[in-house]
Amino acid sequence: MREKTERIVREWTESCDAEVSIAVLGGAWKPSILTLLGEHEVLRFGELGRLLQDPTPRVLTRQLRELEADGLITRTVYRQVPPKVEYRLSELGASAGQLLTELTRWGTLYAGRQRTAVDA
Amino acid sequence: MREKTERIVREWTESCDAEVSIAVLGGAWKPSILTLLGEHEVLRFGELGRLLQDPTPRVLTRQLRELEADGLITRTVYRQVPPKVEYRLSELGASAGQLLTELTRWGTLYAGRQRTAVDA
DNA sequence: CAGAATCCGAATCGATACTG
DNA sequence: CAGTATCGATTCGGATTCTG
């Protein structure tokens, strides 16, 4: 588990469990990464990059490493030339599916309302 | 709507609606603030501070203003001495109840698993 | 192909002190 | 009571460049 998440989990009290979820899922691209891995079962580094519309490798690498450190995805390295690395959801990562659905549902509702408000 | 949220909503695409939710709910204390307002209907600034175990006024003020700008809470000022300000959930804020429940549920699951793993 | 190294600007959290 | 002002320290996302 990475340090930021560890601190939040350590200081975790009943009234802010929701912040634990946000600490784990809250990085750039992370919800999309988990959603894509839920749909595709397995994806390589380059495939993820293309599907996410090209975040910088620096950023994508860090998000993936954090998700791995937090136990949501697994990383499989094939020692060959050219290199090949595969990412999958772990069981814990898959358990976040329902939460991701709910995040998406409310996010859509919220964005729709804001757009309607702006257009009106 | 505050600027950060506005940008994320503007650049919003189908694949990352979940990030909209996180952008809105992701600040320090925000999930707790919304949960408390869901339980208490109405709370004053000082009451919120005590229930949250004393964030600095600077921080609490900003979180409340952002939630107000994003349309999740309302702020009612009574012009009197000493001053009195009441915060409540808006309809939009109340609509996030189910999402907050799900965030808390998975956060509890996650924190529990991590603690078990560490203790083992 | 899958990254690592370096650097940067912006945003955020928090401590401390002060005020209408 | 309900904030505001000022200041650090940290973190984070991203651009650029380079490599086994």
PDB file of N, CA, C and O (backbone and C1' of nucleotides) in Angstrom, chain A residues 19 22 106 110 114, chain B residues 1-5 20-38 43 45 48 52 58-75 86-94 96 99-100 103, chain C residues 12-13:
ATOM      1  N   GLU A  19     -13.676   8.791   2.613  1.00  0.00           N
ATOM      2  CA  GLU A  19     -12.423   9.408   2.164  1.00  0.00           C
ATOM      3  C   GLU A  19     -11.375   8.365   1.821  1.00  0.00           C
ATOM      4  O   GLU A  19     -10.467   8.633   1.036  1.00  0.00           O
ATOM      5  N   ILE A  22     -12.015   7.585  -1.760  1.00  0.00           N
ATOM      6  CA  ILE A  22     -11.562   8.664  -2.632  1.00  0.00           C
ATOM      7  C   ILE A  22     -10.042   8.715  -2.690  1.00  0.00           C
ATOM      8  O   ILE A  22      -9.454   8.980  -3.729  1.00  0.00           O
ATOM      9  N   TRP A 106     -23.720   9.121 -10.630  1.00  0.00           N
ATOM     10  CA  TRP A 106     -23.950  10.439 -10.038  1.00  0.00           C
ATOM     11  C   TRP A 106     -23.188  11.527 -10.792  1.00  0.00           C
ATOM     12  O   TRP A 106     -23.659  12.644 -10.950  1.00  0.00           O
ATOM     13  N   TYR A 110     -24.812  14.819 -12.223  1.00  0.00           N
ATOM     14  CA  TYR A 110     -24.310  16.132 -11.834  1.00  0.00           C
ATOM     15  C   TYR A 110     -23.898  16.965 -13.046  1.00  0.00           C
ATOM     16  O   TYR A 110     -24.292  18.124 -13.193  1.00  0.00           O
ATOM     17  N   GLN A 114     -25.512  20.514 -14.358  1.00  0.00           N
ATOM     18  CA  GLN A 114     -24.719  21.736 -14.498  1.00  0.00           C
ATOM     19  C   GLN A 114     -24.810  22.278 -15.921  1.00  0.00           C
ATOM     20  O   GLN A 114     -24.914  23.481 -16.131  1.00  0.00           O
TER      21      GLN A 114
ATOM     22  N   MET B   1     -20.738  27.291  -9.845  1.00  0.00           N
ATOM     23  CA  MET B   1     -19.821  26.149  -9.819  1.00  0.00           C
ATOM     24  C   MET B   1     -18.377  26.661  -9.792  1.00  0.00           C
ATOM     25  O   MET B   1     -18.016  27.587 -10.483  1.00  0.00           O
ATOM     26  N   ARG B   2     -17.556  26.077  -8.952  1.00  0.00           N
ATOM     27  CA  ARG B   2     -16.195  26.586  -8.861  1.00  0.00           C
ATOM     28  C   ARG B   2     -15.358  26.128 -10.039  1.00  0.00           C
ATOM     29  O   ARG B   2     -15.740  25.225 -10.775  1.00  0.00           O
ATOM     30  N   GLU B   3     -14.216  26.735 -10.191  1.00  0.00           N
ATOM     31  CA  GLU B   3     -13.485  26.604 -11.440  1.00  0.00           C
ATOM     32  C   GLU B   3     -12.968  25.210 -11.725  1.00  0.00           C
ATOM     33  O   GLU B   3     -13.067  24.692 -12.820  1.00  0.00           O
ATOM     34  N   LYS B   4     -12.424  24.590 -10.685  1.00  0.00           N
ATOM     35  CA  LYS B   4     -11.873  23.253 -10.897  1.00  0.00           C
ATOM     36  C   LYS B   4     -12.951  22.294 -11.378  1.00  0.00           C
ATOM     37  O   LYS B   4     -12.773  21.570 -12.343  1.00  0.00           O
ATOM     38  N   THR B   5     -14.074  22.324 -10.680  1.00  0.00           N
ATOM     39  CA  THR B   5     -15.164  21.449 -11.076  1.00  0.00           C
ATOM     40  C   THR B   5     -15.639  21.793 -12.475  1.00  0.00           C
ATOM     41  O   THR B   5     -15.927  20.919 -13.286  1.00  0.00           O
ATOM     42  N   VAL B  20     -15.836  13.222 -12.372  1.00  0.00           N
ATOM     43  CA  VAL B  20     -16.651  14.380 -11.998  1.00  0.00           C
ATOM     44  C   VAL B  20     -17.079  14.242 -10.540  1.00  0.00           C
ATOM     45  O   VAL B  20     -16.948  15.177  -9.742  1.00  0.00           O
ATOM     46  N   SER B  21     -17.571  13.075 -10.188  1.00  0.00           N
ATOM     47  CA  SER B  21     -17.983  12.841  -8.800  1.00  0.00           C
ATOM     48  C   SER B  21     -16.831  13.065  -7.841  1.00  0.00           C
ATOM     49  O   SER B  21     -16.984  13.717  -6.801  1.00  0.00           O
ATOM     50  N   ILE B  22     -15.679  12.546  -8.197  1.00  0.00           N
ATOM     51  CA  ILE B  22     -14.531  12.678  -7.309  1.00  0.00           C
ATOM     52  C   ILE B  22     -14.082  14.129  -7.220  1.00  0.00           C
ATOM     53  O   ILE B  22     -13.677  14.603  -6.166  1.00  0.00           O
ATOM     54  N   ALA B  23     -14.189  14.859  -8.311  1.00  0.00           N
ATOM     55  CA  ALA B  23     -13.814  16.273  -8.284  1.00  0.00           C
ATOM     56  C   ALA B  23     -14.713  17.051  -7.321  1.00  0.00           C
ATOM     57  O   ALA B  23     -14.265  17.957  -6.626  1.00  0.00           O
ATOM     58  N   VAL B  24     -15.969  16.685  -7.275  1.00  0.00           N
ATOM     59  CA  VAL B  24     -16.916  17.415  -6.435  1.00  0.00           C
ATOM     60  C   VAL B  24     -16.825  16.983  -4.970  1.00  0.00           C
ATOM     61  O   VAL B  24     -16.890  17.806  -4.060  1.00  0.00           O
ATOM     62  N   LEU B  25     -16.659  15.698  -4.747  1.00  0.00           N
ATOM     63  CA  LEU B  25     -16.692  15.174  -3.372  1.00  0.00           C
ATOM     64  C   LEU B  25     -15.316  15.000  -2.767  1.00  0.00           C
ATOM     65  O   LEU B  25     -15.173  14.680  -1.593  1.00  0.00           O
ATOM     66  N   GLY B  26     -14.265  15.250  -3.555  1.00  0.00           N
ATOM     67  CA  GLY B  26     -12.929  14.831  -3.174  1.00  0.00           C
ATOM     68  C   GLY B  26     -12.149  15.721  -2.227  1.00  0.00           C
ATOM     69  O   GLY B  26     -11.029  15.390  -1.896  1.00  0.00           O
ATOM     70  N   GLY B  27     -12.671  16.818  -1.785  1.00  0.00           N
ATOM     71  CA  GLY B  27     -11.900  17.665  -0.886  1.00  0.00           C
ATOM     72  C   GLY B  27     -11.858  17.151   0.538  1.00  0.00           C
ATOM     73  O   GLY B  27     -12.662  16.307   0.926  1.00  0.00           O
ATOM     74  N   ALA B  28     -10.916  17.674   1.317  1.00  0.00           N
ATOM     75  CA  ALA B  28     -10.813  17.270   2.709  1.00  0.00           C
ATOM     76  C   ALA B  28     -12.104  17.606   3.445  1.00  0.00           C
ATOM     77  O   ALA B  28     -12.641  18.709   3.300  1.00  0.00           O
ATOM     78  N   TRP B  29     -12.599  16.642   4.208  1.00  0.00           N
ATOM     79  CA  TRP B  29     -13.789  16.789   5.043  1.00  0.00           C
ATOM     80  C   TRP B  29     -15.100  16.755   4.269  1.00  0.00           C
ATOM     81  O   TRP B  29     -16.171  16.668   4.865  1.00  0.00           O
ATOM     82  N   LYS B  30     -15.057  16.853   2.966  1.00  0.00           N
ATOM     83  CA  LYS B  30     -16.324  16.998   2.234  1.00  0.00           C
ATOM     84  C   LYS B  30     -17.280  15.829   2.420  1.00  0.00           C
ATOM     85  O   LYS B  30     -18.469  16.059   2.680  1.00  0.00           O
ATOM     86  N   PRO B  31     -16.826  14.587   2.276  1.00  0.00           N
ATOM     87  CA  PRO B  31     -17.790  13.503   2.496  1.00  0.00           C
ATOM     88  C   PRO B  31     -18.385  13.562   3.902  1.00  0.00           C
ATOM     89  O   PRO B  31     -19.594  13.374   4.079  1.00  0.00           O
ATOM     90  N   SER B  32     -17.562  13.875   4.885  1.00  0.00           N
ATOM     91  CA  SER B  32     -18.069  13.950   6.263  1.00  0.00           C
ATOM     92  C   SER B  32     -19.062  15.083   6.425  1.00  0.00           C
ATOM     93  O   SER B  32     -20.081  14.947   7.112  1.00  0.00           O
ATOM     94  N   ILE B  33     -18.776  16.220   5.810  1.00  0.00           N
ATOM     95  CA  ILE B  33     -19.700  17.349   5.882  1.00  0.00           C
ATOM     96  C   ILE B  33     -21.061  16.961   5.320  1.00  0.00           C
ATOM     97  O   ILE B  33     -22.108  17.189   5.941  1.00  0.00           O
ATOM     98  N   LEU B  34     -21.042  16.334   4.152  1.00  0.00           N
ATOM     99  CA  LEU B  34     -22.309  15.967   3.522  1.00  0.00           C
ATOM    100  C   LEU B  34     -23.042  14.905   4.333  1.00  0.00           C
ATOM    101  O   LEU B  34     -24.273  14.963   4.479  1.00  0.00           O
ATOM    102  N   THR B  35     -22.300  13.966   4.870  1.00  0.00           N
ATOM    103  CA  THR B  35     -22.933  12.929   5.694  1.00  0.00           C
ATOM    104  C   THR B  35     -23.565  13.543   6.935  1.00  0.00           C
ATOM    105  O   THR B  35     -24.713  13.245   7.285  1.00  0.00           O
ATOM    106  N   LEU B  36     -22.837  14.441   7.582  1.00  0.00           N
ATOM    107  CA  LEU B  36     -23.369  15.088   8.784  1.00  0.00           C
ATOM    108  C   LEU B  36     -24.607  15.918   8.461  1.00  0.00           C
ATOM    109  O   LEU B  36     -25.592  15.900   9.212  1.00  0.00           O
ATOM    110  N   LEU B  37     -24.575  16.641   7.352  1.00  0.00           N
ATOM    111  CA  LEU B  37     -25.744  17.439   6.990  1.00  0.00           C
ATOM    112  C   LEU B  37     -26.925  16.538   6.635  1.00  0.00           C
ATOM    113  O   LEU B  37     -28.082  16.919   6.835  1.00  0.00           O
ATOM    114  N   GLY B  38     -26.621  15.369   6.114  1.00  0.00           N
ATOM    115  CA  GLY B  38     -27.702  14.424   5.835  1.00  0.00           C
ATOM    116  C   GLY B  38     -28.358  13.928   7.122  1.00  0.00           C
ATOM    117  O   GLY B  38     -29.565  13.691   7.174  1.00  0.00           O
ATOM    118  N   LEU B  43     -26.924  22.598  10.250  1.00  0.00           N
ATOM    119  CA  LEU B  43     -25.819  22.746  11.196  1.00  0.00           C
ATOM    120  C   LEU B  43     -25.175  24.108  11.030  1.00  0.00           C
ATOM    121  O   LEU B  43     -25.084  24.635   9.919  1.00  0.00           O
ATOM    122  N   PHE B  45     -21.829  26.749  11.550  1.00  0.00           N
ATOM    123  CA  PHE B  45     -20.391  26.639  11.287  1.00  0.00           C
ATOM    124  C   PHE B  45     -19.642  26.005  12.464  1.00  0.00           C
ATOM    125  O   PHE B  45     -18.876  25.054  12.301  1.00  0.00           O
ATOM    126  N   LEU B  48     -20.461  22.258  12.976  1.00  0.00           N
ATOM    127  CA  LEU B  48     -19.736  21.435  12.007  1.00  0.00           C
ATOM    128  C   LEU B  48     -18.287  21.263  12.438  1.00  0.00           C
ATOM    129  O   LEU B  48     -17.743  20.155  12.411  1.00  0.00           O
ATOM    130  N   LEU B  52     -16.557  17.676  13.298  1.00  0.00           N
ATOM    131  CA  LEU B  52     -15.451  17.199  12.454  1.00  0.00           C
ATOM    132  C   LEU B  52     -14.137  17.158  13.235  1.00  0.00           C
ATOM    133  O   LEU B  52     -13.085  16.876  12.664  1.00  0.00           O
ATOM    134  N   ARG B  58      -9.942  28.161   8.438  1.00  0.00           N
ATOM    135  CA  ARG B  58      -9.529  28.415   7.058  1.00  0.00           C
ATOM    136  C   ARG B  58      -9.942  27.289   6.126  1.00  0.00           C
ATOM    137  O   ARG B  58     -10.489  27.508   5.051  1.00  0.00           O
ATOM    138  N   VAL B  59      -9.674  26.070   6.545  1.00  0.00           N
ATOM    139  CA  VAL B  59      -9.950  24.913   5.700  1.00  0.00           C
ATOM    140  C   VAL B  59     -11.443  24.633   5.647  1.00  0.00           C
ATOM    141  O   VAL B  59     -12.009  24.437   4.566  1.00  0.00           O
ATOM    142  N   LEU B  60     -12.077  24.653   6.803  1.00  0.00           N
ATOM    143  CA  LEU B  60     -13.510  24.368   6.824  1.00  0.00           C
ATOM    144  C   LEU B  60     -14.279  25.364   5.978  1.00  0.00           C
ATOM    145  O   LEU B  60     -15.166  25.003   5.213  1.00  0.00           O
ATOM    146  N   THR B  61     -13.923  26.631   6.100  1.00  0.00           N
ATOM    147  CA  THR B  61     -14.585  27.662   5.303  1.00  0.00           C
ATOM    148  C   THR B  61     -14.468  27.365   3.818  1.00  0.00           C
ATOM    149  O   THR B  61     -15.437  27.446   3.074  1.00  0.00           O
ATOM    150  N   ARG B  62     -13.279  26.999   3.410  1.00  0.00           N
ATOM    151  CA  ARG B  62     -13.100  26.770   1.979  1.00  0.00           C
ATOM    152  C   ARG B  62     -13.908  25.569   1.490  1.00  0.00           C
ATOM    153  O   ARG B  62     -14.519  25.610   0.424  1.00  0.00           O
ATOM    154  N   GLN B  63     -13.911  24.506   2.245  1.00  0.00           N
ATOM    155  CA  GLN B  63     -14.685  23.335   1.826  1.00  0.00           C
ATOM    156  C   GLN B  63     -16.160  23.686   1.704  1.00  0.00           C
ATOM    157  O   GLN B  63     -16.841  23.303   0.752  1.00  0.00           O
ATOM    158  N   LEU B  64     -16.654  24.445   2.677  1.00  0.00           N
ATOM    159  CA  LEU B  64     -18.063  24.810   2.646  1.00  0.00           C
ATOM    160  C   LEU B  64     -18.378  25.715   1.457  1.00  0.00           C
ATOM    161  O   LEU B  64     -19.397  25.550   0.790  1.00  0.00           O
ATOM    162  N   ARG B  65     -17.476  26.643   1.171  1.00  0.00           N
ATOM    163  CA  ARG B  65     -17.720  27.531   0.037  1.00  0.00           C
ATOM    164  C   ARG B  65     -17.687  26.776  -1.290  1.00  0.00           C
ATOM    165  O   ARG B  65     -18.437  27.069  -2.222  1.00  0.00           O
ATOM    166  N   GLU B  66     -16.809  25.787  -1.365  1.00  0.00           N
ATOM    167  CA  GLU B  66     -16.741  25.004  -2.602  1.00  0.00           C
ATOM    168  C   GLU B  66     -17.998  24.156  -2.774  1.00  0.00           C
ATOM    169  O   GLU B  66     -18.553  24.074  -3.875  1.00  0.00           O
ATOM    170  N   LEU B  67     -18.435  23.546  -1.696  1.00  0.00           N
ATOM    171  CA  LEU B  67     -19.661  22.743  -1.786  1.00  0.00           C
ATOM    172  C   LEU B  67     -20.848  23.627  -2.160  1.00  0.00           C
ATOM    173  O   LEU B  67     -21.727  23.219  -2.914  1.00  0.00           O
ATOM    174  N   GLU B  68     -20.838  24.855  -1.661  1.00  0.00           N
ATOM    175  CA  GLU B  68     -21.910  25.786  -2.006  1.00  0.00           C
ATOM    176  C   GLU B  68     -21.813  26.168  -3.486  1.00  0.00           C
ATOM    177  O   GLU B  68     -22.811  26.155  -4.208  1.00  0.00           O
ATOM    178  N   ALA B  69     -20.593  26.484  -3.919  1.00  0.00           N
ATOM    179  CA  ALA B  69     -20.406  26.869  -5.325  1.00  0.00           C
ATOM    180  C   ALA B  69     -20.782  25.716  -6.261  1.00  0.00           C
ATOM    181  O   ALA B  69     -21.270  25.946  -7.361  1.00  0.00           O
ATOM    182  N   ASP B  70     -20.553  24.496  -5.825  1.00  0.00           N
ATOM    183  CA  ASP B  70     -20.889  23.341  -6.652  1.00  0.00           C
ATOM    184  C   ASP B  70     -22.354  22.937  -6.519  1.00  0.00           C
ATOM    185  O   ASP B  70     -22.795  21.969  -7.141  1.00  0.00           O
ATOM    186  N   GLY B  71     -23.076  23.668  -5.683  1.00  0.00           N
ATOM    187  CA  GLY B  71     -24.520  23.461  -5.618  1.00  0.00           C
ATOM    188  C   GLY B  71     -24.991  22.363  -4.693  1.00  0.00           C
ATOM    189  O   GLY B  71     -26.161  21.981  -4.735  1.00  0.00           O
ATOM    190  N   LEU B  72     -24.105  21.860  -3.823  1.00  0.00           N
ATOM    191  CA  LEU B  72     -24.514  20.740  -2.971  1.00  0.00           C
ATOM    192  C   LEU B  72     -25.101  21.171  -1.634  1.00  0.00           C
ATOM    193  O   LEU B  72     -25.840  20.409  -1.013  1.00  0.00           O
ATOM    194  N   ILE B  73     -24.733  22.356  -1.182  1.00  0.00           N
ATOM    195  CA  ILE B  73     -25.266  22.831   0.096  1.00  0.00           C
ATOM    196  C   ILE B  73     -25.742  24.275  -0.056  1.00  0.00           C
ATOM    197  O   ILE B  73     -25.380  24.964  -1.010  1.00  0.00           O
ATOM    198  N   THR B  74     -26.550  24.695   0.899  1.00  0.00           N
ATOM    199  CA  THR B  74     -26.979  26.095   0.944  1.00  0.00           C
ATOM    200  C   THR B  74     -26.434  26.728   2.215  1.00  0.00           C
ATOM    201  O   THR B  74     -26.208  26.051   3.221  1.00  0.00           O
ATOM    202  N   ARG B  75     -26.228  28.033   2.150  1.00  0.00           N
ATOM    203  CA  ARG B  75     -25.660  28.779   3.273  1.00  0.00           C
ATOM    204  C   ARG B  75     -26.607  29.924   3.590  1.00  0.00           C
ATOM    205  O   ARG B  75     -26.938  30.727   2.714  1.00  0.00           O
ATOM    206  N   GLU B  86     -26.180  29.115   8.888  1.00  0.00           N
ATOM    207  CA  GLU B  86     -26.667  27.738   8.850  1.00  0.00           C
ATOM    208  C   GLU B  86     -26.381  27.084   7.503  1.00  0.00           C
ATOM    209  O   GLU B  86     -26.540  27.711   6.451  1.00  0.00           O
ATOM    210  N   TYR B  87     -25.999  25.848   7.575  1.00  0.00           N
ATOM    211  CA  TYR B  87     -25.742  25.068   6.360  1.00  0.00           C
ATOM    212  C   TYR B  87     -26.717  23.903   6.274  1.00  0.00           C
ATOM    213  O   TYR B  87     -27.004  23.245   7.266  1.00  0.00           O
ATOM    214  N   ARG B  88     -27.195  23.661   5.043  1.00  0.00           N
ATOM    215  CA  ARG B  88     -28.089  22.540   4.783  1.00  0.00           C
ATOM    216  C   ARG B  88     -27.714  21.899   3.461  1.00  0.00           C
ATOM    217  O   ARG B  88     -27.058  22.526   2.623  1.00  0.00           O
ATOM    218  N   LEU B  89     -28.183  20.679   3.255  1.00  0.00           N
ATOM    219  CA  LEU B  89     -28.036  20.038   1.952  1.00  0.00           C
ATOM    220  C   LEU B  89     -29.010  20.674   0.979  1.00  0.00           C
ATOM    221  O   LEU B  89     -30.162  20.953   1.335  1.00  0.00           O
ATOM    222  N   SER B  90     -28.579  20.891  -0.246  1.00  0.00           N
ATOM    223  CA  SER B  90     -29.524  21.243  -1.305  1.00  0.00           C
ATOM    224  C   SER B  90     -30.133  19.943  -1.831  1.00  0.00           C
ATOM    225  O   SER B  90     -29.746  18.848  -1.430  1.00  0.00           O
ATOM    226  N   GLU B  91     -31.043  20.066  -2.754  1.00  0.00           N
ATOM    227  CA  GLU B  91     -31.629  18.867  -3.356  1.00  0.00           C
ATOM    228  C   GLU B  91     -30.543  18.057  -4.066  1.00  0.00           C
ATOM    229  O   GLU B  91     -30.466  16.835  -3.959  1.00  0.00           O
ATOM    230  N   LEU B  92     -29.661  18.783  -4.757  1.00  0.00           N
ATOM    231  CA  LEU B  92     -28.570  18.112  -5.451  1.00  0.00           C
ATOM    232  C   LEU B  92     -27.641  17.417  -4.455  1.00  0.00           C
ATOM    233  O   LEU B  92     -27.187  16.293  -4.672  1.00  0.00           O
ATOM    234  N   GLY B  93     -27.374  18.089  -3.360  1.00  0.00           N
ATOM    235  CA  GLY B  93     -26.533  17.474  -2.337  1.00  0.00           C
ATOM    236  C   GLY B  93     -27.163  16.215  -1.769  1.00  0.00           C
ATOM    237  O   GLY B  93     -26.481  15.207  -1.551  1.00  0.00           O
ATOM    238  N   ALA B  94     -28.458  16.278  -1.551  1.00  0.00           N
ATOM    239  CA  ALA B  94     -29.152  15.101  -1.027  1.00  0.00           C
ATOM    240  C   ALA B  94     -29.098  13.947  -2.020  1.00  0.00           C
ATOM    241  O   ALA B  94     -29.064  12.778  -1.631  1.00  0.00           O
ATOM    242  N   ALA B  96     -26.745  12.936  -3.589  1.00  0.00           N
ATOM    243  CA  ALA B  96     -25.471  12.208  -3.506  1.00  0.00           C
ATOM    244  C   ALA B  96     -25.458  11.205  -2.358  1.00  0.00           C
ATOM    245  O   ALA B  96     -24.448  10.523  -2.144  1.00  0.00           O
ATOM    246  N   LEU B  99     -24.527   7.644  -3.290  1.00  0.00           N
ATOM    247  CA  LEU B  99     -23.108   7.550  -3.633  1.00  0.00           C
ATOM    248  C   LEU B  99     -22.246   7.582  -2.376  1.00  0.00           C
ATOM    249  O   LEU B  99     -21.289   6.817  -2.238  1.00  0.00           O
ATOM    250  N   LEU B 100     -22.572   8.453  -1.436  1.00  0.00           N
ATOM    251  CA  LEU B 100     -21.813   8.512  -0.193  1.00  0.00           C
ATOM    252  C   LEU B 100     -21.888   7.190   0.565  1.00  0.00           C
ATOM    253  O   LEU B 100     -20.896   6.731   1.138  1.00  0.00           O
ATOM    254  N   LEU B 103     -19.544   4.869  -1.230  1.00  0.00           N
ATOM    255  CA  LEU B 103     -18.155   5.233  -0.933  1.00  0.00           C
ATOM    256  C   LEU B 103     -17.765   4.724   0.452  1.00  0.00           C
ATOM    257  O   LEU B 103     -16.672   4.178   0.646  1.00  0.00           O
TER     258      LEU B 103
ATOM    259  P    DT C  12      -7.545  22.996  -5.674  1.00  0.00           P
ATOM    260  O5'  DT C  12      -6.898  22.444  -4.334  1.00  0.00           O
ATOM    261  C5'  DT C  12      -6.003  21.337  -4.445  1.00  0.00           C
ATOM    262  C4'  DT C  12      -5.527  20.928  -3.081  1.00  0.00           C
ATOM    263  C3'  DT C  12      -6.393  21.445  -1.921  1.00  0.00           C
ATOM    264  O3'  DT C  12      -6.542  20.422  -0.958  1.00  0.00           O
ATOM    265  C1'  DT C  12      -4.170  22.104  -1.625  1.00  0.00           C
ATOM    266  P    DC C  13      -7.665  20.530   0.165  1.00  0.00           P
ATOM    267  O5'  DC C  13      -6.907  20.050   1.478  1.00  0.00           O
ATOM    268  C5'  DC C  13      -5.741  19.213   1.381  1.00  0.00           C
ATOM    269  C4'  DC C  13      -4.821  19.491   2.549  1.00  0.00           C
ATOM    270  C3'  DC C  13      -5.530  19.917   3.835  1.00  0.00           C
ATOM    271  O3'  DC C  13      -5.152  19.057   4.903  1.00  0.00           O
ATOM    272  C1'  DC C  13      -3.768  21.446   3.282  1.00  0.00           C
TER     273       DC C  13
END
